[in-house]
Coordinates of C-alpha atoms in Angstrom, one line a residue:
X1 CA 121.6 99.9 169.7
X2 CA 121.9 96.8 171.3
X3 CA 125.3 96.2 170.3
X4 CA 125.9 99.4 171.9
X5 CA 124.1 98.1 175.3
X6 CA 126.0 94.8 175.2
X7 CA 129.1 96.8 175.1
X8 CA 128.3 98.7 177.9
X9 CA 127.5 95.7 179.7
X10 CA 130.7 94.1 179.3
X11 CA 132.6 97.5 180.8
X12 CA 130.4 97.3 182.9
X13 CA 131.5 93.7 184.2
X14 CA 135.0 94.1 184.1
X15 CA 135.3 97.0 185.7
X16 CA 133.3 95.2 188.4
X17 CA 135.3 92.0 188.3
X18 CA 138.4 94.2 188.2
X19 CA 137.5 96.2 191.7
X20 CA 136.4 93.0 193.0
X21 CA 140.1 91.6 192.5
X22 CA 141.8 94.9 193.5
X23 CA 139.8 94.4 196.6
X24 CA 140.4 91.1 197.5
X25 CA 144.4 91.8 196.6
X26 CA 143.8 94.5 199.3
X27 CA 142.2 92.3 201.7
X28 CA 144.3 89.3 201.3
X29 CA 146.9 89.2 203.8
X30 CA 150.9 88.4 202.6
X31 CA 152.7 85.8 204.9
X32 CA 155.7 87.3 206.8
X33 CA 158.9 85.8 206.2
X34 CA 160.5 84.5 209.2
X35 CA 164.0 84.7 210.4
X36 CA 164.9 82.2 212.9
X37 CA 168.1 82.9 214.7
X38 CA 169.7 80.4 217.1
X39 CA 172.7 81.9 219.1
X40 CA 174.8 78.9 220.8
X41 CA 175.1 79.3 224.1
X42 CA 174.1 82.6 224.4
X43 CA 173.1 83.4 228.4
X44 CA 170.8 86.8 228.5
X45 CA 174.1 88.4 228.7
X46 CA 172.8 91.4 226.5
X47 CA 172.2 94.9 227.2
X48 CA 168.4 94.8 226.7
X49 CA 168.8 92.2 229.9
X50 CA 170.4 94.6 231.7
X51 CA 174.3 93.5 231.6
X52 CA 176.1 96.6 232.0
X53 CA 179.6 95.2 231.0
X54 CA 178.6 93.8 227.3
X55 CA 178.2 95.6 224.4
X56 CA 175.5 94.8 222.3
X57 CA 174.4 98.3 220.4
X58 CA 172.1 96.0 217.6
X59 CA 170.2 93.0 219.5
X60 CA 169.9 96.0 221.8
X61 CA 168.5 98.0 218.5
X62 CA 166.3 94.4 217.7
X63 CA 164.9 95.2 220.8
X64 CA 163.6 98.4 220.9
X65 CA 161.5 97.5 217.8
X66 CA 160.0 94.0 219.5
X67 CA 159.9 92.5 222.8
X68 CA 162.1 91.4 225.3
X69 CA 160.9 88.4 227.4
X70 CA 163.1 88.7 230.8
X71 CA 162.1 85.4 232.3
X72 CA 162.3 82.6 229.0
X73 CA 163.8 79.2 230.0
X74 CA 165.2 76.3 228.0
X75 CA 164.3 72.7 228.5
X76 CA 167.5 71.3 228.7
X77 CA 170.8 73.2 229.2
X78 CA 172.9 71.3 226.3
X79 CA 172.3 71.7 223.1
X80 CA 171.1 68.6 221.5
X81 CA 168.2 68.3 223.6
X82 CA 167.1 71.8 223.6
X83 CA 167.0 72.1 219.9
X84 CA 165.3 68.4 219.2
X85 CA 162.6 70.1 222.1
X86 CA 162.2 73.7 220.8
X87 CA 162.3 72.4 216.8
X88 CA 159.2 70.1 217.5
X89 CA 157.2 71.7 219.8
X90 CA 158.1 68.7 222.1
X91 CA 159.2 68.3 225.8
X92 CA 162.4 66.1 226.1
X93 CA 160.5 63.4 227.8
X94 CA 158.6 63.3 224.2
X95 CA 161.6 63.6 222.1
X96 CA 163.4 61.1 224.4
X97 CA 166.5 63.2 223.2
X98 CA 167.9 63.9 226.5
X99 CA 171.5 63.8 226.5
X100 CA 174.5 65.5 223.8
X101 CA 174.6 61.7 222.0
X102 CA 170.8 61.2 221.4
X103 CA 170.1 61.3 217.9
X104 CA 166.8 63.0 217.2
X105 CA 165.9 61.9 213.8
X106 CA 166.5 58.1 214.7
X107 CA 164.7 58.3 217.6
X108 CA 161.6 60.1 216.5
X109 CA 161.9 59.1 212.1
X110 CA 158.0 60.6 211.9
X111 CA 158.4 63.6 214.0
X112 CA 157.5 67.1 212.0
X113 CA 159.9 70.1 212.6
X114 CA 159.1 73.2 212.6
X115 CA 160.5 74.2 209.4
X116 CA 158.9 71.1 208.0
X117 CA 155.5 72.1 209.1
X118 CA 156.1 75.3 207.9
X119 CA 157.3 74.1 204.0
X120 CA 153.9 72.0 203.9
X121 CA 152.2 75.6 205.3
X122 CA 153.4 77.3 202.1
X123 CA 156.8 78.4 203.1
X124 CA 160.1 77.8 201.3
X125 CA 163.1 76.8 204.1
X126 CA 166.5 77.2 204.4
X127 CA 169.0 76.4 206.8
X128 CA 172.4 77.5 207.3
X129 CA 175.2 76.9 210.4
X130 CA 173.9 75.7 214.0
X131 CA 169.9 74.7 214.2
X132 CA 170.1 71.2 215.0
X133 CA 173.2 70.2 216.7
X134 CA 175.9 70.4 215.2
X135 CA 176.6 66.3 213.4
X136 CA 173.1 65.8 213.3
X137 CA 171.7 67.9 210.9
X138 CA 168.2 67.1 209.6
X139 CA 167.9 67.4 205.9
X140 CA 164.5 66.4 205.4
X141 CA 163.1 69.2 207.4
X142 CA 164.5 72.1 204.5
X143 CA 163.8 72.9 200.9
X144 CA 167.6 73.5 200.5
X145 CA 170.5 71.6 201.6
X146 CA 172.6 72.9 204.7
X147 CA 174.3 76.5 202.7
X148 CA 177.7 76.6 204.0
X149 CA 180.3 79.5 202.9
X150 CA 182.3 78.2 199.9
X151 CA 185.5 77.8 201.9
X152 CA 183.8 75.1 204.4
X153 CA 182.9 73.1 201.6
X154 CA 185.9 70.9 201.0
X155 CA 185.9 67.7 202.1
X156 CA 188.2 68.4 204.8
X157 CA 186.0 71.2 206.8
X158 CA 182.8 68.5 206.2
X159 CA 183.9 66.8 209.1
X160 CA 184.1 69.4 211.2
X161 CA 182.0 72.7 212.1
X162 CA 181.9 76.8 213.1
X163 CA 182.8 75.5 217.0
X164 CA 186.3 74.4 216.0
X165 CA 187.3 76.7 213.2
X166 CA 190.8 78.7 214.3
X167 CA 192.5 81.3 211.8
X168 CA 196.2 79.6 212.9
X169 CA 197.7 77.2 210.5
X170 CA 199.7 75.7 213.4
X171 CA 196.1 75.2 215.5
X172 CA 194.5 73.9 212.8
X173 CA 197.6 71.4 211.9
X174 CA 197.4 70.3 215.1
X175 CA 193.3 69.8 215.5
X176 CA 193.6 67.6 212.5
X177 CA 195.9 64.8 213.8
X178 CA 193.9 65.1 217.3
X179 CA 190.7 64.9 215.2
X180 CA 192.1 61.9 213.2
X181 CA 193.4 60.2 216.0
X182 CA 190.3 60.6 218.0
X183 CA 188.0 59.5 215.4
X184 CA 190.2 55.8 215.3
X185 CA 188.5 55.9 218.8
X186 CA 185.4 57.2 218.8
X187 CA 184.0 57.5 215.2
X188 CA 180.6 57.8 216.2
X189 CA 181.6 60.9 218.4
X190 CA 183.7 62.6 216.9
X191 CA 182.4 65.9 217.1
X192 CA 182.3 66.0 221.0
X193 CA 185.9 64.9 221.3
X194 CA 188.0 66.5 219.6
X195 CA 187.7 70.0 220.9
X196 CA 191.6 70.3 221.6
X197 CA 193.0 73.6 220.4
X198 CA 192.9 77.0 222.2
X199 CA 190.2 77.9 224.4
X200 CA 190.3 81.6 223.1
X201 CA 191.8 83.3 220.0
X202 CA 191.9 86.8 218.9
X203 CA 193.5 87.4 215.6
X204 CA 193.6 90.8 213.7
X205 CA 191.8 89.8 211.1
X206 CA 188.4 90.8 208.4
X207 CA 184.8 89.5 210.2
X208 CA 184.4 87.0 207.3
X209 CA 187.5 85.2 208.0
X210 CA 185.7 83.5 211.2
X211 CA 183.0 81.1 210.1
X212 CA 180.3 82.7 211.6
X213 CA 181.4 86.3 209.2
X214 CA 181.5 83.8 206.5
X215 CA 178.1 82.4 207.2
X216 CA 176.3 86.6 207.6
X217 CA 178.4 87.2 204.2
X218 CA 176.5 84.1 202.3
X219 CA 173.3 85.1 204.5
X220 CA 173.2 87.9 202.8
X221 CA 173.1 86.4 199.2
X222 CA 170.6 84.1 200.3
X223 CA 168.5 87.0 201.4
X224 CA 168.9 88.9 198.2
X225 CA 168.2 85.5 196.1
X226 CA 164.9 84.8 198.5
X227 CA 163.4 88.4 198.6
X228 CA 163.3 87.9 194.4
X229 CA 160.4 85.0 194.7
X230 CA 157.2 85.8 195.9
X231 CA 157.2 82.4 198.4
X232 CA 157.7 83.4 202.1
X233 CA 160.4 82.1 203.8
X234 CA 161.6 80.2 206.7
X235 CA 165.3 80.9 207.6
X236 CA 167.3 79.0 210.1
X237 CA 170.6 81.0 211.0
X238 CA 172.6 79.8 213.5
X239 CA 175.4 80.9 214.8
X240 CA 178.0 79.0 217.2
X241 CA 179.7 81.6 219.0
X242 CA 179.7 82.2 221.8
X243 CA 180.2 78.6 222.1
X244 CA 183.6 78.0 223.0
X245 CA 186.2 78.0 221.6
X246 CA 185.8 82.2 222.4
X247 CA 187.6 82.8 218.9
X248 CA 186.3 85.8 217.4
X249 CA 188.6 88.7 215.2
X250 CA 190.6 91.1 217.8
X251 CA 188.5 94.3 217.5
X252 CA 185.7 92.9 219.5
X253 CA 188.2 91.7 222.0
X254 CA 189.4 95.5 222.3
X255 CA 186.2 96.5 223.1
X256 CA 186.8 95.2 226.4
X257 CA 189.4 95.9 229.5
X258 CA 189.8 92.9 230.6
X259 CA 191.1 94.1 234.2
X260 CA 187.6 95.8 234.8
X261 CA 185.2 92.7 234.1
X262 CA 183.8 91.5 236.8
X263 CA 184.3 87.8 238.1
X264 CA 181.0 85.9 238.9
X265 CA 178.9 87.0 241.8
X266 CA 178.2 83.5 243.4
X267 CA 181.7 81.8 242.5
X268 CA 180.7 78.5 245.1
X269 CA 178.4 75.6 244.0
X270 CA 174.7 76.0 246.4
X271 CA 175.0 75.4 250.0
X272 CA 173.3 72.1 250.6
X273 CA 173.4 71.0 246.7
X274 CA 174.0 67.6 245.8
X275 CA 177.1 67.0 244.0
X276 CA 175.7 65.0 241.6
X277 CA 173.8 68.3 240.3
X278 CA 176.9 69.7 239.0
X279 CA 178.3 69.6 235.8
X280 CA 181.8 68.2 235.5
X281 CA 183.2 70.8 232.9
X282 CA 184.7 67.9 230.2
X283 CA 183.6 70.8 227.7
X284 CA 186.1 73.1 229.0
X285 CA 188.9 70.7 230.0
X286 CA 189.1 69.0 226.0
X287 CA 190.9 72.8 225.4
X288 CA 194.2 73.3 225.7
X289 CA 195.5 73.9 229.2
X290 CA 192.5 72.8 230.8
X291 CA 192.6 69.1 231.4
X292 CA 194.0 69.3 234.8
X293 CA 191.3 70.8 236.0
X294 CA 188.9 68.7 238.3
X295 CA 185.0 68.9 239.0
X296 CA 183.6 71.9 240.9
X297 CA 183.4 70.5 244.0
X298 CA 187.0 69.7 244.1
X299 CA 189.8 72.2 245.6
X300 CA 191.6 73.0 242.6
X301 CA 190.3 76.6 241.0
X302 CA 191.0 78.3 237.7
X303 CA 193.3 81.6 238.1
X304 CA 191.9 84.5 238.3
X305 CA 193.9 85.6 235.3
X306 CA 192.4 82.6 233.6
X307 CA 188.6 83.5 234.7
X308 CA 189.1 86.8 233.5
X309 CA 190.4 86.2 230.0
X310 CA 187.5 83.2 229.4
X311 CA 185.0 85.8 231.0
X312 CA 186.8 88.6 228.2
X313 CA 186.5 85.6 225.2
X314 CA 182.8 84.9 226.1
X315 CA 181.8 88.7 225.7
X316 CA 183.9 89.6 222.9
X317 CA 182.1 86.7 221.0
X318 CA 178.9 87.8 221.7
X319 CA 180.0 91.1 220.4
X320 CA 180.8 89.8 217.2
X321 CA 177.5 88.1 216.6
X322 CA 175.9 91.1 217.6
X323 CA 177.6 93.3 215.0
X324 CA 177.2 90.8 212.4
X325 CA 173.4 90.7 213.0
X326 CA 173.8 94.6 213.0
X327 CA 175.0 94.0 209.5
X328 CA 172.3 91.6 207.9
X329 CA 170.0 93.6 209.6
X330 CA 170.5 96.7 207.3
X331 CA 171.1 94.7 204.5
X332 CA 167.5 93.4 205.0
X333 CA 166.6 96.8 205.2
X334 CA 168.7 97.7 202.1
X335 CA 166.7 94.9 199.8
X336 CA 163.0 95.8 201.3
X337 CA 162.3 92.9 203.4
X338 CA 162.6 93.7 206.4
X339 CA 159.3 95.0 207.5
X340 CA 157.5 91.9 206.1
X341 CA 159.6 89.7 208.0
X342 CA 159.6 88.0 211.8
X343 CA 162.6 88.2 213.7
X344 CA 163.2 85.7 216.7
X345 CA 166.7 85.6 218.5
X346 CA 167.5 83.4 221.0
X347 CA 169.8 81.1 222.8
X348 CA 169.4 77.8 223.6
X349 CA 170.4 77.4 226.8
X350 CA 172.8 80.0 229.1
X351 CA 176.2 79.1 230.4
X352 CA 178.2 79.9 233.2
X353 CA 181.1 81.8 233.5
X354 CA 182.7 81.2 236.7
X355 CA 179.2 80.6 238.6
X356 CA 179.0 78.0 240.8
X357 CA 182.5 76.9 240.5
X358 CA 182.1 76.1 237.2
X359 CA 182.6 77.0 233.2
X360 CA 180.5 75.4 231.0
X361 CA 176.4 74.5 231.1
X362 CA 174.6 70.8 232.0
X363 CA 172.9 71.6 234.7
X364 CA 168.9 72.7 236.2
X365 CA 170.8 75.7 237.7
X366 CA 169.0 79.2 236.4
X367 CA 172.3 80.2 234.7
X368 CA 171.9 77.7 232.7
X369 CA 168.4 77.1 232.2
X370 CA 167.6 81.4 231.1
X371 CA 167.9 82.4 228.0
X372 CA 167.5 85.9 226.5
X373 CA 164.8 85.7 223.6
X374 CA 163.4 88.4 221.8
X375 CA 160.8 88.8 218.8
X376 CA 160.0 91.3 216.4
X377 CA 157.6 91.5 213.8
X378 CA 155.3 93.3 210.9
X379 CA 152.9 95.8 211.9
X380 CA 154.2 95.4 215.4
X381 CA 152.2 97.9 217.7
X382 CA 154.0 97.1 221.2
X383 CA 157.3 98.0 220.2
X384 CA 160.2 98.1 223.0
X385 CA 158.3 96.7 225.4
X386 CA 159.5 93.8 227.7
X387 CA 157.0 90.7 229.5
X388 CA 158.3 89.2 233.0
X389 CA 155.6 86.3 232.6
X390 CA 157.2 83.3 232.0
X391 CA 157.8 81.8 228.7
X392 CA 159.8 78.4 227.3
X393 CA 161.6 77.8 223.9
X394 CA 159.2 75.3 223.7
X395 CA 157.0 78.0 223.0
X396 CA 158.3 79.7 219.9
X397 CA 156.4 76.6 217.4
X398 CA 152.9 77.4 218.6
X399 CA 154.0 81.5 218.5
X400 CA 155.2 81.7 215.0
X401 CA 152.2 79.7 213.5
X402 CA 149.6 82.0 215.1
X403 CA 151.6 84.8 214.0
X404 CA 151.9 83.6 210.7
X405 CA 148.6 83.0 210.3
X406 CA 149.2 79.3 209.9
X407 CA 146.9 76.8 212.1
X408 CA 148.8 75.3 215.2
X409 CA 149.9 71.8 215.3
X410 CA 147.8 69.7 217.6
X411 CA 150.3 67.6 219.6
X412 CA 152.4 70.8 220.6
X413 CA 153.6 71.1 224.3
X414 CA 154.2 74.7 224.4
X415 CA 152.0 78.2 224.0
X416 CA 151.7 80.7 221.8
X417 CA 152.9 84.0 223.7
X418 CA 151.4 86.1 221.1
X419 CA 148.5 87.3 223.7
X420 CA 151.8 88.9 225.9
X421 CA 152.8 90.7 222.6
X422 CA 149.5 92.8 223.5
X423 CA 149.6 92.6 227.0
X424 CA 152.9 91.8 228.5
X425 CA 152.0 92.3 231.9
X426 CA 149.3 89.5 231.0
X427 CA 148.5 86.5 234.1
X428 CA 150.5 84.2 232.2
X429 CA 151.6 79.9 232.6
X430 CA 152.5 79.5 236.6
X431 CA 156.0 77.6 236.2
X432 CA 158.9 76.6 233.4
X433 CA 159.6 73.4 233.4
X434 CA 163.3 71.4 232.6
X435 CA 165.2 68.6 233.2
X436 CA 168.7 67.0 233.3
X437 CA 170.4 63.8 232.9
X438 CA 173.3 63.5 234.6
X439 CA 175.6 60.4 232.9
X440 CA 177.6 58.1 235.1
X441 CA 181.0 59.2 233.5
X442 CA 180.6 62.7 234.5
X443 CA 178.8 62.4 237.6
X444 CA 180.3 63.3 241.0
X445 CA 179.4 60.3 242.2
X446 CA 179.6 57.8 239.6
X447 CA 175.7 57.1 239.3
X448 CA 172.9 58.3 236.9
X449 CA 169.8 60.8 237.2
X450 CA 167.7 62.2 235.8
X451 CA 166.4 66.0 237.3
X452 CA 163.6 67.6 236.7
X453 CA 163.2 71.5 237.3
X454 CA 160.0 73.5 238.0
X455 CA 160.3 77.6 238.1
X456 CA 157.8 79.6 239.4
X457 CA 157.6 83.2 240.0
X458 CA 158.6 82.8 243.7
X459 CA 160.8 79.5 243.7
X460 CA 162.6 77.3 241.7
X461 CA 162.2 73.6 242.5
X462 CA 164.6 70.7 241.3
X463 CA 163.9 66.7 242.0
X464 CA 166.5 64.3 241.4
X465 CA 165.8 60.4 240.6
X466 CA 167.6 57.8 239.5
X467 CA 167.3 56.6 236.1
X468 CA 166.8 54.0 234.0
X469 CA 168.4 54.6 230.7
X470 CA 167.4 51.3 228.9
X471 CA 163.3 52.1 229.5
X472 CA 164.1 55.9 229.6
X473 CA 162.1 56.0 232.8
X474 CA 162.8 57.2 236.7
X475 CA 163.2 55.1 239.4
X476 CA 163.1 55.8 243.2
X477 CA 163.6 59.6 244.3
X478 CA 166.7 60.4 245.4
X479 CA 167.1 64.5 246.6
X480 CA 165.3 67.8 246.2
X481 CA 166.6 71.1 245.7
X482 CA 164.7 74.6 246.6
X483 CA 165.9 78.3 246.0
X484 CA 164.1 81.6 246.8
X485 CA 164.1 82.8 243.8
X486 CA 163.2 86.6 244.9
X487 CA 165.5 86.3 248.1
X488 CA 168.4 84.6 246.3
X489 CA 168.3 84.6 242.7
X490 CA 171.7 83.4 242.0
X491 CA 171.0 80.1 243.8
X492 CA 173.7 80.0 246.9
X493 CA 171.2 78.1 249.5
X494 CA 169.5 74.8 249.4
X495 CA 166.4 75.1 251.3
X496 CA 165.3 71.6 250.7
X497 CA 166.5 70.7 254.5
X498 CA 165.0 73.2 255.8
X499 CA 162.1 72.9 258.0
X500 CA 160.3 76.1 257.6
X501 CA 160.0 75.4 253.9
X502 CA 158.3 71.9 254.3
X503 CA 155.0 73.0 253.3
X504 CA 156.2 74.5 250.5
X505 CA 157.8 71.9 249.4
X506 CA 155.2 69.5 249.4
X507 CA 153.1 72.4 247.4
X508 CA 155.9 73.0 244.7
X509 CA 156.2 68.6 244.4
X510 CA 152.2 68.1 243.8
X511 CA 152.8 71.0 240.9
X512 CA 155.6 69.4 239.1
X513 CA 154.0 66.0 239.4
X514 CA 150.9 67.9 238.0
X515 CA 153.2 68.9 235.1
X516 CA 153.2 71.6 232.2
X517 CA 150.0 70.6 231.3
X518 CA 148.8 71.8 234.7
X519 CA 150.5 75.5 234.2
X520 CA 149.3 76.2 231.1
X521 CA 147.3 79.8 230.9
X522 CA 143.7 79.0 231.1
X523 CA 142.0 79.7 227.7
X524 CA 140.4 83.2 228.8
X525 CA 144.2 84.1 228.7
X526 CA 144.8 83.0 225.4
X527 CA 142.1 84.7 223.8

């Protein structure tokens, strides 16, 4: 009988400790995955933004199942310093990476990335194509080395990345003795200065046979290999176009009649602006046929031919991305992970395209500085829904811990949005802030500065100082710039000068000496 009893027990208790497990499997939440997706110089030239000329049918699609923030701003239009800022959760004056040349990793050896806070948070990182910029890669912040397509993995292509990849033998023959002969005079640069094929290219040719279809292709696999472990993951994709060169397979370019896209709305620098708040457009003129070009405050203009064909390459390229995230989209779809995974798309800074005289990025002007970004992910209840409130790249770090459940870093600079994922319309951070150093060798007038840029939801307010490059601090000021940002939003008119605006001014000063700190959402807003 009591053999019988102690039997009964025993059920008894594993059945227990077996509901009590089944219970706590129930309750214990799975990490998303997260797919991190940098687009190189994307603008928020999208559909979802409201560009009627693109087509975009799948970010569009990404869209409609996340949200859309309309008013997201880099902190430096040019790539090196926008991804050192927005991959530590650090403002550029922090990362003291402010210009193309500044080398992150040597200048901050201690700093954590996002991908490596996220690996010591439980999550196994990957990175493949443009994250960091482009000869700076950052191994120590992945679990894997940089995954390249098979192809690019000859000594030969090491040397060189997705910008400058062409599909003509002849271009290609050609790059290489440019490249070689450049590199005898600039070794340490190499990747800035040998940009010297065709601005454009449109062969009739497979998706895959561009690097960036090479890269969605081994994306894929990776995918597929990732979705069999029961780690979550961290994915950096990046792609390059639409950086130039605008190379991308034909089809994309048919998409598109070139005699109907439009030409830029405000094709003359600001009224009033300081020259030295232009970019001179070296990226453009290292192309073939564009050398002669000068700075755009100088007399000599690009064709209209010529503006519409780089216009035509620009959208095209975006066109291709966009179908090739159409197509690892449904293959995470296809292999069940999509629904447990984050989704964040973005560019990391704009780029114009013919505005202001000029091709190109580098400067604290809103076509530069806005950026289309866009977020999607598990048990999303808000879906399609779009926030005006003002957001930074800075603020993705902070976002995707919260959302991932993981604690936020301490010393970040930026906020987690994920209270506007509930309430877009939500009081949100009163101003974006940015900045620009503008080099003596490309500066209209020979000198350096560094800008700083403050939006807010009725103006957008840029001071320019000199700089000291060896202390990496300002000196005296030099000019201000003001734009009515709901009266002029494609920045024509300085109003700096103007009298009527001298209150204003003064206001819009105190707040970006206050600084970010100063704009942040006060913490009933975060709740």
């Amino acid at each position: 009988m009591r053999n019988g009893k102690y039997v009964l027990m025993q059920l008894m208790l594993l059945c227990f400790v077996a509901l009590g497990n089944s219970q706590h499997q129930e309750n214990e939440q799975v990490k998303p995955n997260i797919l991190f997706i940098s687009i190189d110089d994307l603008r928020p030239a999208l559909g979802v933004y409201g560009d009627t000329e693109v087509i975009t049918p799948n970010i569009d699609a990404l869209a409609s199942e996340g949200m859309t923030f309309m008013e997201a701003y880099a902190q430096v239009a040019v790539c090196a310093p926008s991804r050192a800022s927005l991959m530590t959760g650090l403002r550029p004056d922090a990362t003291r990476v402010w210009h193309l040349g500044d080398k992150f990793r040597e200048i901050n050896p201690e700093a954590v990335t996002m991908p490596q806070y996220f690996s010591k948070n439980g999550y196994h990182t990957v990175n493949m194509g443009k994250i960091f910029h482009n000869y700076m890669p950052d191994s120590i912040s992945w679990d894997e080395p940089d995954l390249r397509p098979s192809r690019y993995l000859k000594e030969e292509w090491l040397k060189r990345d997705g910008e400058t990849f062409y599909i003509s033998e002849a271009v290609n023959k050609s790059q290489a003795i440019k490249r070689d002969s450049l590199l005898k005079l600039r070794p340490e640069r190499y990747a800035d200065g040998w940009n010297t094929g065709p601005a454009w290219e449109a062969a009739e040719v497979h998706d895959t046979m561009y690097y960036d279809g090479a890269q969605t292709k081994l994306a894929k696999q990776t995918l597929t290999r990732l979705s069999k472990t029961k780690t979550p993951f961290f994915f950096g994709l990046g792609y390059f176009r639409p950086h130039l060169p605008f190379a991308a397979p034909k089809k994309y370019w048919d998409l598109y009649d070139r005699e109907k896209i439009p030409t830029a709305i405000n094709p003359e620098i600001p009224e009033g602006a300081p020259l030295y708040s232009m970019n001179s457009m070296y990226e453009l003129r290292h192309y073939d046929g564009f050398n002669h070009i000068g700075h755009p405050t100088s007399s000599k203009r690009i064709s209209k031919d010529t503006i519409q064909t780089l216009k035509h390459g620009y959208y095209a390229s975006v066109s291709y991305v966009d179908a090739l995230l159409g197509d690892l989209i449904a293959h995470m779809k296809t292999i069940g992970i999509y629904d447990n995974t984050i989704i964040i798309l973005f560019g990391d800074h704009g780029w114009k395209l013919g505005e202001h005289n000029s091709w190109g990025k580098m400067t604290n002007y809103n076509i530069d500085l806005k950026v289309p970004m866009i977020i999607r992910y598990p048990d999303q209840k808000l879906r399609g829904a779009k926030s005006s409130e003002i957001t930074e790249l800075i603020d993705m770090f902070p976002s995707l811990c919260e959302l991932s459940g993981i604690p936020i870093p301490e010393n970040m600079q930026g906020t987690s949005f994920v209270p506007l994922l509930k309430k877009p319309d939500l009081s949100w951070k009163k101003a974006a802030f940015s900045q620009f150093h503008r080099r003596p060798k490309v500066s209209a007038d020979g000198k350096r500065y560094m800008g700083y840029s403050m939006n807010t939801e009725k103006y957008h307010y840029i001071e320019w100082y000199g700089w000291n490059e060896k202390t990496g601090t300002k000196k005296a000021f030099v000019s201000a710039e003001l734009y009515d940002s709901e009266n002029d939003a494609f920045e024509t008119i300085n109003l700096a000068k103007n009298e009527n605006y001298t209150k204003v001014i003064s206001a819009l000063s105190k707040q970006l000496l206050a600084g970010w700190e100063n704009a942040k959402p006060n913490s009933e807003q975060t709740r």
